[in-house]
C-alpha cells in the first residue's frame, strides 16, 4: 500500500529551527514528485513547493521561497521541510503529498493522490 | 499566479439531494491539470477528481467533474452522510499551484 507517514507535532519558539519529515513506502520514491502543503487551522490550502527525489529538482512557491527548504533523502525514502528561523505566522498544519503520474515520465499528472496525515507546528513564545 | 474562486462558500443540503460546486480560474488551466479534493475535520484532503473530469481510484460515480479552460464544476449526486465535508479545487498546471478557498457542504 502506498503511504506517506509524517513526523509528529512540534512546539517551538520564534527564532528556532525545525525540520519535519515525510516517509514514503509502497512505491518507487525516486520517480514521484513530493509536494508540501500548508493549512492554517480553519483556513484553506497553500502549495509551498515540491521536490523530485531523483535528481532533487525543487520548485518553490514565491510565497515560501527563501523561507523554507525542501529536501529528500533517497536512502531513507523521506522528504523534509526545514525552517532556519520560525515565526509565529508559521503556526499551521503541514501536509506532504505525492503527485500522481499516469506514465513513467510523469508527462500525465494526476493530482495529489497520496497524502500524509499532517504535522502540526505550533510557534509560540 | 492563478487565482481560483469557489462558489458558493457553503451549501446546506439534505441526504439524497444533489450539490453543484463551482470553481472559476483567473486564467486558463494548462493541460486541464485541475483537481477536486474532499477534506473532513482532522483529516488530510482526499483526491476526488483529476484532469478536470477523471475520478481518482475508489471514488464513487456519484462524484462528477466537468469543465475546461477557466470554469469547472463538481457535481455530487444522491448526497450521502459521509459526503458532508469541505471541498477544494486546485490547479496544478502552472507554478505556483493554487487552491480555491473551499466550499462547505453541510446538512
Short mmCIF file of C-alpha atoms in Angstrom, two decimals, chain A residues 2-117:
data_model
loop_
_atom_site.label_atom_id
_atom_site.label_comp_id
_atom_site.label_asym_id
_atom_site.label_seq_id
_atom_site.Cartn_x
_atom_site.Cartn_y
_atom_site.Cartn_z
CA UNK A 2 1.30 3.42 -0.98
CA UNK A 3 1.71 5.55 2.12
CA UNK A 4 3.23 8.76 3.46
CA UNK A 5 3.85 8.97 7.20
CA UNK A 6 4.80 12.31 8.72
CA UNK A 7 6.65 13.19 11.91
CA UNK A 8 4.75 14.33 14.98
CA UNK A 9 3.55 17.60 16.43
CA UNK A 10 6.20 20.24 17.10
CA UNK A 11 6.03 23.10 19.60
CA UNK A 12 8.74 25.71 19.06
CA UNK A 13 9.67 29.25 19.99
CA UNK A 14 10.11 32.08 17.48
CA UNK A 15 13.60 32.08 16.02
CA UNK A 16 14.15 28.36 16.49
CA UNK A 17 14.93 26.00 13.63
CA UNK A 18 12.85 22.97 12.68
CA UNK A 19 12.82 20.05 10.26
CA UNK A 20 9.75 17.87 9.74
CA UNK A 21 9.74 14.67 7.74
CA UNK A 22 7.56 12.61 5.40
CA UNK A 23 8.47 8.93 4.92
CA UNK A 24 7.22 7.18 1.82
CA UNK A 25 6.55 3.49 1.41
CA UNK A 26 4.86 1.12 -1.01
CA UNK A 27 6.02 2.80 -4.24
CA UNK A 28 9.17 3.97 -6.04
CA UNK A 29 10.03 7.11 -4.05
CA UNK A 30 12.57 8.27 -6.64
CA UNK A 31 10.14 8.82 -9.50
CA UNK A 32 7.26 10.80 -7.99
CA UNK A 33 7.24 14.48 -7.01
CA UNK A 34 6.51 15.14 -3.33
CA UNK A 35 4.75 18.42 -2.52
CA UNK A 36 4.32 20.27 0.76
CA UNK A 37 1.02 22.00 1.52
CA UNK A 38 0.27 24.35 4.41
CA UNK A 39 -3.08 24.71 6.14
CA UNK A 40 -3.71 27.26 8.84
CA UNK A 41 -6.44 25.77 11.08
CA UNK A 42 -9.86 26.66 9.78
CA UNK A 43 -8.39 28.08 6.58
CA UNK A 44 -7.55 26.91 3.10
CA UNK A 45 -4.67 25.07 1.50
CA UNK A 46 -1.43 26.63 0.22
CA UNK A 47 1.07 24.87 -2.02
CA UNK A 48 4.58 25.57 -0.70
CA UNK A 49 6.72 23.72 -3.18
CA UNK A 50 7.84 20.26 -4.22
CA UNK A 51 10.80 18.02 -4.89
CA UNK A 52 11.63 15.26 -7.34
CA UNK A 53 13.79 12.88 -5.30
CA UNK A 54 15.69 11.51 -8.29
CA UNK A 55 17.89 14.49 -9.12
CA UNK A 56 16.50 16.59 -6.27
CA UNK A 57 14.85 19.13 -8.59
CA UNK A 58 12.84 21.53 -6.47
CA UNK A 59 10.15 24.12 -7.17
CA UNK A 60 9.00 26.70 -4.65
CA UNK A 61 6.01 28.97 -4.42
CA UNK A 62 7.19 32.61 -4.41
CA UNK A 63 5.34 32.96 -1.10
CA UNK A 64 7.65 30.43 0.55
CA UNK A 65 10.92 30.67 -1.41
CA UNK A 66 13.71 31.68 0.94
CA UNK A 67 11.58 30.94 3.99
CA UNK A 68 11.73 27.12 3.87
CA UNK A 69 13.95 24.44 2.37
CA UNK A 70 12.60 21.24 0.80
CA UNK A 71 14.93 18.27 0.55
CA UNK A 72 14.86 14.49 0.23
CA UNK A 73 17.00 11.53 1.25
CA UNK A 74 16.56 8.71 -1.26
CA UNK A 75 18.22 6.15 1.01
CA UNK A 76 15.60 6.88 3.67
CA UNK A 77 12.75 7.39 1.14
CA UNK A 78 11.97 10.52 3.13
CA UNK A 79 11.25 14.12 2.22
CA UNK A 80 11.91 17.01 4.57
CA UNK A 81 10.65 20.54 5.15
CA UNK A 82 13.02 22.81 7.04
CA UNK A 83 12.89 26.26 8.64
CA UNK A 84 16.01 28.07 9.89
CA UNK A 85 14.11 30.65 11.92
CA UNK A 86 10.45 30.09 12.76
CA UNK A 87 7.89 32.84 13.15
CA UNK A 88 4.55 32.77 14.90
CA UNK A 89 2.90 33.01 11.49
CA UNK A 90 4.35 29.57 10.65
CA UNK A 91 1.84 28.01 13.04
CA UNK A 92 -0.14 25.63 10.87
CA UNK A 93 -0.62 22.03 9.81
CA UNK A 94 1.79 20.88 7.12
CA UNK A 95 0.93 18.05 4.73
CA UNK A 96 3.16 16.21 2.34
CA UNK A 97 1.51 14.72 -0.73
CA UNK A 98 2.56 12.75 -3.79
CA UNK A 99 1.90 13.94 -7.32
CA UNK A 100 0.25 11.05 -9.13
CA UNK A 101 1.53 10.18 -12.57
CA UNK A 102 -0.02 8.33 -15.47
CA UNK A 103 3.28 7.33 -17.05
CA UNK A 104 6.90 6.71 -16.13
CA UNK A 105 7.99 10.20 -17.15
CA UNK A 106 5.06 11.86 -15.36
CA UNK A 107 4.05 13.65 -18.53
CA UNK A 108 0.47 12.97 -17.44
CA UNK A 109 -0.06 14.46 -13.98
CA UNK A 110 -2.93 13.17 -11.84
CA UNK A 111 -3.22 15.49 -8.90
CA UNK A 112 -2.04 14.88 -5.33
CA UNK A 113 -3.13 11.28 -4.89
CA UNK A 114 -1.43 10.17 -1.64
CA UNK A 115 -1.29 12.39 1.44
CA UNK A 116 0.49 12.25 4.75
CA UNK A 117 -1.54 12.61 7.92
#
